[in-house]
Amino acid sequence: MKSLDALDLTFTTLSVDGDGIATLSLNRPDKRNALNEATVDELIDIFTVIPRAGVRAVVLRAEGTHFCAGLDLVEHHQEDRRPEDFMHVCLRWHEAFNKMEYGGVPVIAALKGAVVGGGLELASSAHVRVADATTYFALPEGQRGLFTGGGATIRVADLVGKARMIDMMLTGRVYQGDEAISVGLAQYLVEDSEAKAYALARAAASNPPLSNFAICSAISHMQNMSALDAAYAESVVAGIVNTQPASRARLAAFADKTAARVRPNA
Ligand code: 1HE
């Protein structure tokens, strides 16, 4: 397996701080961080390595003023792809985004500007989405004469529901601000989405890694199962996670009343 340092990245950048918080930046601001084939290849490499590299949480951010403009439409136009070519493009997107969603390491997306088309597919593969006042969400596929190919039919429909997704694709409807939060496109709307994303990443990183692994993989897997199978899988996962040595000190602190209690927001 390649180490993080050995990854040869051109369209993204990656760094990890001393607390195991990784910063992954989309780095094509001149092209509004449109996802070309090379970027998706890098995402596959990165999310292949991250789960086994001691990374405790990832902040996914972007250079420039837009998070991501989706599929690189110019590359797609110039490549003049055949159906089977684009099917393989989509399979690479799915590989990258599935590694993100099912990898077991929390990914917090710091959003701004356009989060559109494939950019929304990328953002919806993160575990937490943080928006700011500039952030807007759209699926302009219909207007471009395209269809989603990076998992929107699964993840965006899951976030906002089938009817809203169809409306977005048919009519070009844009969601932003409180409305975007209320329909489920992001969980937070704040002034500084990056600062909030790092705060959330630090909070998540303070959990035992095995708990985070379960939260950031088991829930997604269980969504794909029947209720009967999901209940079985949940009990197996809980059997392992809820008896882990790393939780003993936390449980002891609760029992002897030294652990913080859960209180309402101030
Ligand atoms: C791009 C792309 C792109 C910008 N592919 N090059 N996605 C879309 O339909 C969104 C297309 N983009 C836009 O609507 C706008 O560019 C933005 C709202 C994101 C930003 O607007 P703006 O005014 O800041 O930038 P711009 O002048 O439009 O673009 C600046 C440069 O970025 C320009 O390149 P330049 O070389 O002429 O300077 C643009 O060509 C380039 N650029 N967006 C390629 N998307 C797996 S299927 C997924 C299907 C989809 O994702 S469909 C949705 C596609």
Short mmCIF file of C-alpha atoms and ligand atoms in Angstrom, two decimals:
data_model
loop_
_atom_site.label_atom_id
_atom_site.label_comp_id
_atom_site.label_asym_id
_atom_site.label_seq_id
_atom_site.Cartn_x
_atom_site.Cartn_y
_atom_site.Cartn_z
CA MET A 1 0.00 0.00 0.00
CA LYS A 2 1.25 3.51 -0.84
CA SER A 3 1.84 5.83 2.12
CA LEU A 4 0.21 9.25 2.20
CA ASP A 5 3.59 10.82 1.48
CA ALA A 6 4.09 8.65 -1.60
CA LEU A 7 0.90 9.85 -3.26
CA ASP A 8 1.75 11.93 -6.29
CA LEU A 9 -1.02 14.53 -6.31
CA THR A 10 -1.59 17.25 -8.91
CA PHE A 11 -5.22 18.30 -8.68
CA THR A 12 -5.68 17.85 -4.96
CA THR A 13 -3.46 18.52 -1.96
CA LEU A 14 -3.31 16.53 1.23
CA SER A 15 -1.73 17.18 4.61
CA VAL A 16 -2.16 15.65 8.05
CA ASP A 17 -1.58 17.50 11.34
CA GLY A 18 -0.21 16.07 14.58
CA ASP A 19 -3.70 15.16 15.80
CA GLY A 20 -4.42 13.03 12.73
CA ILE A 21 -6.73 15.61 11.11
CA ALA A 22 -6.20 15.48 7.35
CA THR A 23 -6.87 18.42 5.08
CA LEU A 24 -7.82 17.41 1.55
CA SER A 25 -8.14 20.33 -0.86
CA LEU A 26 -9.58 20.33 -4.34
CA ASN A 27 -7.00 22.34 -6.20
CA ARG A 28 -8.28 23.40 -9.62
CA PRO A 29 -9.78 26.77 -8.72
CA ASP A 30 -9.25 28.10 -12.26
CA LYS A 31 -11.68 25.40 -13.43
CA ARG A 32 -13.94 25.85 -10.40
CA ASN A 33 -12.65 22.49 -9.14
CA ALA A 34 -14.44 20.59 -11.89
CA LEU A 35 -13.79 16.86 -11.54
CA ASN A 36 -11.67 15.54 -14.37
CA GLU A 37 -10.48 11.95 -14.61
CA ALA A 38 -7.16 12.72 -12.92
CA THR A 39 -8.83 14.26 -9.88
CA VAL A 40 -11.10 11.26 -9.43
CA ASP A 41 -8.07 8.95 -9.71
CA GLU A 42 -6.39 10.96 -6.95
CA LEU A 43 -9.47 10.71 -4.74
CA ILE A 44 -9.42 6.92 -5.18
CA ASP A 45 -5.73 6.78 -4.19
CA ILE A 46 -6.25 9.06 -1.20
CA PHE A 47 -9.29 7.26 0.18
CA THR A 48 -7.60 3.90 -0.36
CA VAL A 49 -4.76 4.93 1.95
CA ILE A 50 -6.50 7.12 4.54
CA PRO A 51 -8.35 4.40 6.52
CA ARG A 52 -5.08 2.62 7.26
CA ALA A 53 -2.84 5.65 7.74
CA GLY A 54 -3.92 6.66 11.24
CA VAL A 55 -6.02 9.56 9.94
CA ARG A 56 -8.74 10.33 12.51
CA ALA A 57 -10.86 12.76 10.46
CA VAL A 58 -10.72 14.50 7.09
CA VAL A 59 -11.69 18.06 6.23
CA LEU A 60 -12.57 18.17 2.54
CA ARG A 61 -12.23 21.74 1.30
CA ALA A 62 -11.56 23.58 -1.93
CA GLU A 63 -9.26 26.30 -3.21
CA GLY A 64 -10.97 29.34 -4.75
CA THR A 65 -14.49 30.57 -4.20
CA HIS A 66 -16.42 27.50 -5.40
CA PHE A 67 -16.41 24.05 -3.82
CA CYS A 68 -16.90 22.08 -7.03
CA ALA A 69 -18.52 22.63 -10.44
CA GLY A 70 -19.12 18.92 -11.02
CA LEU A 71 -18.11 16.86 -14.02
CA ASP A 72 -15.37 18.44 -16.14
CA LEU A 73 -17.66 19.29 -19.03
CA VAL A 74 -14.82 20.43 -21.27
CA GLU A 75 -12.89 17.19 -20.83
CA HIS A 76 -16.09 15.23 -21.41
CA HIS A 77 -16.79 17.24 -24.57
CA GLN A 78 -13.23 16.92 -25.90
CA GLU A 79 -12.93 13.19 -25.14
CA ASP A 80 -16.07 12.53 -27.19
CA ARG A 81 -16.69 9.43 -25.08
CA ARG A 82 -18.65 6.36 -26.13
CA PRO A 83 -21.27 4.94 -23.73
CA GLU A 84 -18.88 2.31 -22.39
CA ASP A 85 -16.16 4.96 -21.86
CA PHE A 86 -18.45 7.07 -19.73
CA MET A 87 -19.74 4.04 -17.87
CA HIS A 88 -16.15 3.41 -16.77
CA VAL A 89 -15.77 7.08 -15.82
CA CYS A 90 -18.83 6.67 -13.59
CA LEU A 91 -17.48 3.46 -12.08
CA ARG A 92 -14.32 5.37 -11.06
CA TRP A 93 -16.45 8.10 -9.47
CA HIS A 94 -18.36 5.43 -7.56
CA GLU A 95 -15.11 3.82 -6.44
CA ALA A 96 -13.83 7.15 -5.08
CA PHE A 97 -17.07 8.17 -3.39
CA ASN A 98 -17.78 4.72 -1.95
CA LYS A 99 -14.30 4.68 -0.43
CA MET A 100 -15.14 8.02 1.18
CA GLU A 101 -18.54 7.05 2.49
CA TYR A 102 -17.71 3.50 3.60
CA GLY A 103 -14.08 4.02 4.64
CA GLY A 104 -14.78 4.42 8.35
CA VAL A 105 -12.96 7.76 8.72
CA PRO A 106 -15.16 10.84 9.28
CA VAL A 107 -15.12 13.21 6.30
CA ILE A 108 -16.37 16.75 6.94
CA ALA A 109 -17.02 18.86 3.83
CA ALA A 110 -16.41 22.60 4.11
CA LEU A 111 -18.62 24.06 1.39
CA LYS A 112 -18.73 27.42 -0.39
CA GLY A 113 -19.98 28.78 -3.68
CA ALA A 114 -21.17 26.24 -6.24
CA VAL A 115 -21.80 22.70 -5.04
CA VAL A 116 -23.37 21.52 -8.26
CA GLY A 117 -23.83 18.37 -10.29
CA GLY A 118 -20.96 16.04 -9.53
CA GLY A 119 -19.82 18.54 -6.90
CA LEU A 120 -22.98 17.75 -4.96
CA GLU A 121 -22.34 14.04 -5.55
CA LEU A 122 -18.91 14.51 -3.98
CA ALA A 123 -20.26 16.55 -1.07
CA SER A 124 -23.03 14.04 -0.42
CA SER A 125 -20.41 11.31 0.01
CA ALA A 126 -18.99 13.16 3.03
CA HIS A 127 -20.43 12.36 6.44
CA VAL A 128 -21.06 15.98 7.46
CA ARG A 129 -21.65 18.99 5.21
CA VAL A 130 -21.04 22.54 6.43
CA ALA A 131 -22.31 25.42 4.28
CA ASP A 132 -21.69 29.17 4.41
CA ALA A 133 -23.71 32.10 3.08
CA THR A 134 -22.15 31.76 -0.39
CA THR A 135 -22.96 28.06 -0.77
CA TYR A 136 -25.56 26.96 -3.28
CA PHE A 137 -26.65 23.52 -4.42
CA ALA A 138 -27.97 22.47 -7.81
CA LEU A 139 -28.18 19.55 -10.20
CA PRO A 140 -27.93 21.22 -13.64
CA GLU A 141 -27.68 17.88 -15.43
CA GLY A 142 -31.03 18.33 -17.19
CA GLN A 143 -30.01 21.72 -18.58
CA ARG A 144 -26.71 20.28 -19.86
CA GLY A 145 -28.45 17.32 -21.51
CA LEU A 146 -26.83 14.94 -19.03
CA PHE A 147 -27.73 12.61 -16.20
CA THR A 148 -26.11 12.11 -12.83
CA GLY A 149 -23.39 9.45 -12.83
CA GLY A 150 -21.60 9.87 -9.53
CA GLY A 151 -24.13 8.48 -7.10
CA ALA A 152 -26.67 11.32 -6.85
CA THR A 153 -29.54 8.96 -7.53
CA ILE A 154 -28.51 7.22 -4.32
CA ARG A 155 -27.03 9.87 -2.02
CA VAL A 156 -28.81 13.10 -3.05
CA ALA A 157 -32.13 11.29 -3.20
CA ASP A 158 -31.33 9.97 0.26
CA LEU A 159 -30.62 13.48 1.58
CA VAL A 160 -33.50 15.41 0.04
CA GLY A 161 -35.94 12.74 -1.17
CA LYS A 162 -36.83 11.64 -4.69
CA ALA A 163 -39.33 14.41 -5.47
CA ARG A 164 -36.94 17.27 -4.63
CA MET A 165 -34.12 15.64 -6.55
CA ILE A 166 -36.28 15.23 -9.64
CA ASP A 167 -37.38 18.88 -9.37
CA MET A 168 -33.73 20.00 -9.08
CA MET A 169 -32.76 18.03 -12.18
CA LEU A 170 -35.78 18.94 -14.27
CA THR A 171 -36.03 22.64 -13.47
CA GLY A 172 -32.54 23.65 -12.38
CA ARG A 173 -33.83 24.65 -8.95
CA VAL A 174 -31.11 26.07 -6.72
CA TYR A 175 -31.10 25.64 -2.93
CA GLN A 176 -29.14 27.87 -0.60
CA GLY A 177 -29.21 29.28 2.93
CA ASP A 178 -31.77 28.06 5.46
CA GLU A 179 -33.78 26.35 2.76
CA ALA A 180 -30.81 24.14 1.87
CA ILE A 181 -30.49 23.17 5.52
CA SER A 182 -34.18 22.49 5.91
CA VAL A 183 -34.23 20.08 2.95
CA GLY A 184 -31.15 18.26 4.27
CA LEU A 185 -28.44 19.29 1.79
CA ALA A 186 -26.15 20.39 4.64
CA GLN A 187 -26.25 19.97 8.41
CA TYR A 188 -24.72 23.35 9.31
CA LEU A 189 -25.00 26.89 7.95
CA VAL A 190 -22.31 29.13 9.44
CA GLU A 191 -20.26 32.21 8.66
CA ASP A 192 -16.98 30.30 8.26
CA SER A 193 -17.57 26.78 6.95
CA GLU A 194 -13.89 25.82 7.17
CA ALA A 195 -13.48 26.86 10.80
CA LYS A 196 -16.63 24.94 11.69
CA ALA A 197 -15.51 21.90 9.67
CA TYR A 198 -12.23 21.78 11.61
CA ALA A 199 -14.07 22.13 14.93
CA LEU A 200 -16.36 19.23 13.96
CA ALA A 201 -13.40 17.17 12.73
CA ARG A 202 -11.59 17.70 16.05
CA ALA A 203 -14.71 16.70 17.98
CA ALA A 204 -15.14 13.55 15.90
CA ALA A 205 -11.42 12.74 16.14
CA SER A 206 -11.65 12.63 19.93
CA ASN A 207 -13.93 9.55 19.72
CA PRO A 208 -12.31 6.11 19.72
CA PRO A 209 -11.41 5.24 16.09
CA LEU A 210 -13.39 1.99 16.26
CA SER A 211 -16.55 3.92 17.19
CA ASN A 212 -15.97 6.29 14.28
CA PHE A 213 -15.31 3.36 11.97
CA ALA A 214 -18.71 1.92 12.86
CA ILE A 215 -20.49 5.28 12.57
CA CYS A 216 -18.86 6.07 9.21
CA SER A 217 -19.31 2.69 7.57
CA ALA A 218 -21.88 0.52 9.35
CA ILE A 219 -24.76 2.99 9.09
CA SER A 220 -24.26 3.31 5.33
CA HIS A 221 -24.01 -0.45 4.89
CA MET A 222 -27.12 -0.99 6.99
CA GLN A 223 -29.10 1.40 4.79
CA ASN A 224 -28.52 -1.11 1.99
CA MET A 225 -29.89 -4.06 3.97
CA SER A 226 -33.31 -5.35 4.85
CA ALA A 227 -34.46 -4.27 8.33
CA LEU A 228 -33.97 -7.82 9.54
CA ASP A 229 -30.38 -8.04 8.26
CA ALA A 230 -29.60 -4.51 9.45
CA ALA A 231 -30.74 -5.36 12.98
CA TYR A 232 -28.53 -8.43 12.95
CA ALA A 233 -25.53 -6.48 11.59
CA GLU A 234 -26.15 -3.73 14.14
CA SER A 235 -25.99 -6.17 17.02
CA VAL A 236 -22.74 -7.66 15.70
CA VAL A 237 -21.15 -4.23 15.26
CA ALA A 238 -22.37 -3.09 18.69
CA GLY A 239 -21.03 -6.29 20.22
CA ILE A 240 -17.56 -5.38 18.99
CA VAL A 241 -17.63 -1.61 19.46
CA ASN A 242 -19.42 -1.50 22.81
CA THR A 243 -16.95 -3.87 24.47
CA GLN A 244 -13.77 -2.30 23.05
CA PRO A 245 -10.98 -1.60 25.56
CA ALA A 246 -10.92 2.05 24.42
CA SER A 247 -14.39 2.60 25.89
CA ARG A 248 -13.58 1.22 29.38
CA ALA A 249 -12.08 4.41 30.77
CA ARG A 250 -14.99 6.43 29.38
CA LEU A 251 -17.55 4.11 30.97
CA ALA A 252 -15.65 4.13 34.27
CA ALA A 253 -15.65 7.95 34.23
CA PHE A 254 -19.40 7.95 33.70
CA ALA A 255 -19.93 5.45 36.49
CA ASP A 256 -17.84 7.45 38.98
CA LYS A 257 -19.54 10.69 37.88
CA THR A 258 -16.40 12.40 36.54
CA ALA A 259 -17.52 12.30 32.89
CA ALA A 260 -19.33 15.24 31.30
CA ARG A 261 -23.11 14.86 31.13
CA VAL A 262 -25.19 15.52 28.03
CA ARG A 263 -26.85 18.93 28.49
CA PRO A 264 -29.01 21.12 26.23
CA ASN A 265 -27.26 23.86 24.23
CA ALA A 266 -26.58 27.02 26.22
C1 1HE B 1 -15.48 24.23 -15.97
C2 1HE B 1 -16.61 23.76 -15.29
C3 1HE B 1 -16.97 22.41 -15.50
C4 1HE B 1 -16.34 25.81 -14.76
N1 1HE B 1 -16.23 21.67 -16.33
N2 1HE B 1 -14.77 23.46 -16.78
N3 1HE B 1 -21.62 21.26 -13.94
C5 1HE B 1 -22.18 22.42 -14.34
O1 1HE B 1 -23.07 22.44 -15.17
C6 1HE B 1 -21.62 23.67 -13.75
C7 1HE B 1 -20.79 24.39 -14.80
N4 1HE B 1 -20.13 25.58 -14.27
C8 1HE B 1 -20.79 26.73 -13.97
O2 1HE B 1 -22.01 26.83 -14.03
C9 1HE B 1 -19.95 27.91 -13.57
O3 1HE B 1 -18.65 27.72 -14.11
C10 1HE B 1 -19.82 28.12 -12.04
C11 1HE B 1 -21.16 28.60 -11.50
C12 1HE B 1 -19.39 26.84 -11.32
C13 1HE B 1 -18.74 29.20 -11.76
O4 1HE B 1 -19.04 30.36 -12.53
P1 1HE B 1 -17.90 31.44 -12.79
O5 1HE B 1 -18.55 32.60 -13.50
O6 1HE B 1 -17.20 31.73 -11.50
O7 1HE B 1 -16.79 30.72 -13.72
P2 1HE B 1 -16.81 30.44 -15.31
O8 1HE B 1 -16.37 31.68 -16.02
O9 1HE B 1 -18.09 29.84 -15.73
O10 1HE B 1 -15.70 29.32 -15.43
C14 1HE B 1 -14.36 29.60 -15.11
C15 1HE B 1 -13.52 28.50 -15.73
O11 1HE B 1 -13.86 27.26 -15.14
C16 1HE B 1 -13.78 28.35 -17.21
O12 1HE B 1 -12.58 27.87 -17.79
P3 1HE B 1 -11.64 28.86 -18.68
O13 1HE B 1 -10.51 27.98 -19.12
O14 1HE B 1 -12.50 29.37 -19.79
O15 1HE B 1 -11.21 29.96 -17.74
C17 1HE B 1 -14.80 27.24 -17.27
O16 1HE B 1 -14.82 26.55 -18.47
C18 1HE B 1 -14.29 26.36 -16.14
N5 1HE B 1 -15.34 25.51 -15.62
N6 1HE B 1 -17.12 24.76 -14.55
C19 1HE B 1 -15.16 22.21 -16.95
N7 1HE B 1 -18.00 21.84 -14.88
C20 1HE B 1 -20.66 11.91 -13.19
S1 1HE B 1 -21.86 12.78 -13.96
C21 1HE B 1 -21.90 14.33 -13.20
C22 1HE B 1 -22.69 15.26 -14.09
C23 1HE B 1 -22.45 16.68 -13.74
O17 1HE B 1 -21.68 17.03 -12.90
S2 1HE B 1 -23.38 17.78 -14.67
C24 1HE B 1 -23.07 19.31 -13.92
C25 1HE B 1 -21.86 19.97 -14.52
#
